[in-house]
Amino acid sequence: MARIIDSMDLAKFGEGVTSCNKCKKLIAFNRKEIFLDLSYGPGDGEESVKCPQCNSVLHIVEFHATEHM
């Protein structure tokens, strides 16, 4: 589950960090918590997580993908 962190807390290895524009909290999340918000973005939507404080949808601007050959 996504969690709220403060500036002194470090995100665990493999977690992403973003901030909520609505409640101004720092949010740490892992890759399993990301969902595709199809109602946002050009065509295909955008990767997003939910803020555990205010339940707003936070859009992750960068797309992180790993390709395996």
Tab-separated table of C-alpha atoms in Angstrom:
chain	number	residue	atom	x	y	z
A	1	MET	CA	0.000	0.000	0.000
A	2	ALA	CA	1.237	3.498	-0.769
A	3	ARG	CA	2.455	5.280	2.326
A	4	ILE	CA	3.093	8.821	3.456
A	5	ILE	CA	6.714	9.690	4.199
A	6	ASP	CA	8.345	12.790	5.599
A	7	SER	CA	11.523	14.394	4.358
A	8	MET	CA	13.585	12.506	6.958
A	9	ASP	CA	12.230	9.095	5.937
A	10	LEU	CA	13.891	7.279	3.056
A	11	ALA	CA	11.999	5.303	0.482
A	12	LYS	CA	12.852	1.613	0.420
A	13	PHE	CA	14.832	0.267	-2.520
A	14	GLY	CA	12.552	-0.097	-5.532
A	15	GLU	CA	9.936	2.372	-4.317
A	16	GLY	CA	8.954	5.417	-6.281
A	17	VAL	CA	8.341	8.755	-4.598
A	18	THR	CA	5.920	11.468	-5.631
A	19	SER	CA	4.064	14.296	-3.935
A	20	CYS	CA	0.359	14.967	-3.670
A	21	ASN	CA	-0.693	18.339	-5.071
A	22	LYS	CA	-3.858	18.337	-2.978
A	23	CYS	CA	-2.641	17.527	0.564
A	24	LYS	CA	1.093	18.280	0.003
A	25	LYS	CA	2.304	14.921	1.404
A	26	LEU	CA	5.237	12.890	0.067
A	27	ILE	CA	4.057	9.465	-1.082
A	28	ALA	CA	6.185	6.322	-1.466
A	29	PHE	CA	4.785	3.508	-3.607
A	30	ASN	CA	5.942	0.297	-5.227
A	31	ARG	CA	5.401	-0.898	-8.789
A	32	LYS	CA	2.499	-3.170	-7.809
A	33	GLU	CA	0.415	-0.167	-6.727
A	34	ILE	CA	0.541	1.631	-10.069
A	35	PHE	CA	-2.551	1.556	-12.255
A	36	LEU	CA	-3.266	3.007	-15.688
A	37	ASP	CA	-5.676	5.954	-15.525
A	38	LEU	CA	-7.383	5.737	-18.912
A	39	SER	CA	-9.344	8.957	-18.363
A	40	TYR	CA	-6.153	11.024	-18.350
A	41	GLY	CA	-3.430	11.700	-20.877
A	42	PRO	CA	-3.218	11.555	-24.638
A	43	GLY	CA	-4.779	8.361	-25.924
A	44	ASP	CA	-3.412	5.590	-23.737
A	45	GLY	CA	-3.786	7.186	-20.303
A	46	GLU	CA	-1.098	7.648	-17.701
A	47	GLU	CA	0.388	5.609	-14.868
A	48	SER	CA	-1.076	6.676	-11.523
A	49	VAL	CA	-1.255	5.892	-7.808
A	50	LYS	CA	-3.766	6.895	-5.132
A	51	CYS	CA	-2.804	9.155	-2.255
A	52	PRO	CA	-3.430	7.305	1.039
A	53	GLN	CA	-4.179	10.611	2.811
A	54	CYS	CA	-6.822	12.209	0.556
A	55	ASN	CA	-7.491	9.439	-2.026
A	56	SER	CA	-6.742	11.712	-4.973
A	57	VAL	CA	-5.232	10.182	-8.100
A	58	LEU	CA	-1.560	11.085	-8.539
A	59	HIS	CA	-0.285	10.900	-12.098
A	60	ILE	CA	3.268	9.690	-12.471
A	61	VAL	CA	4.778	11.778	-15.232
A	62	GLU	CA	7.589	9.387	-16.107
A	63	PHE	CA	6.948	6.007	-17.665
A	64	HIS	CA	9.168	3.312	-16.169
A	65	ALA	CA	9.394	0.081	-18.113
A	66	THR	CA	11.852	-2.776	-18.264
A	67	GLU	CA	12.297	-4.734	-21.444
A	68	HIS	CA	13.598	-8.284	-21.394
A	69	MET	CA	15.104	-9.734	-24.538
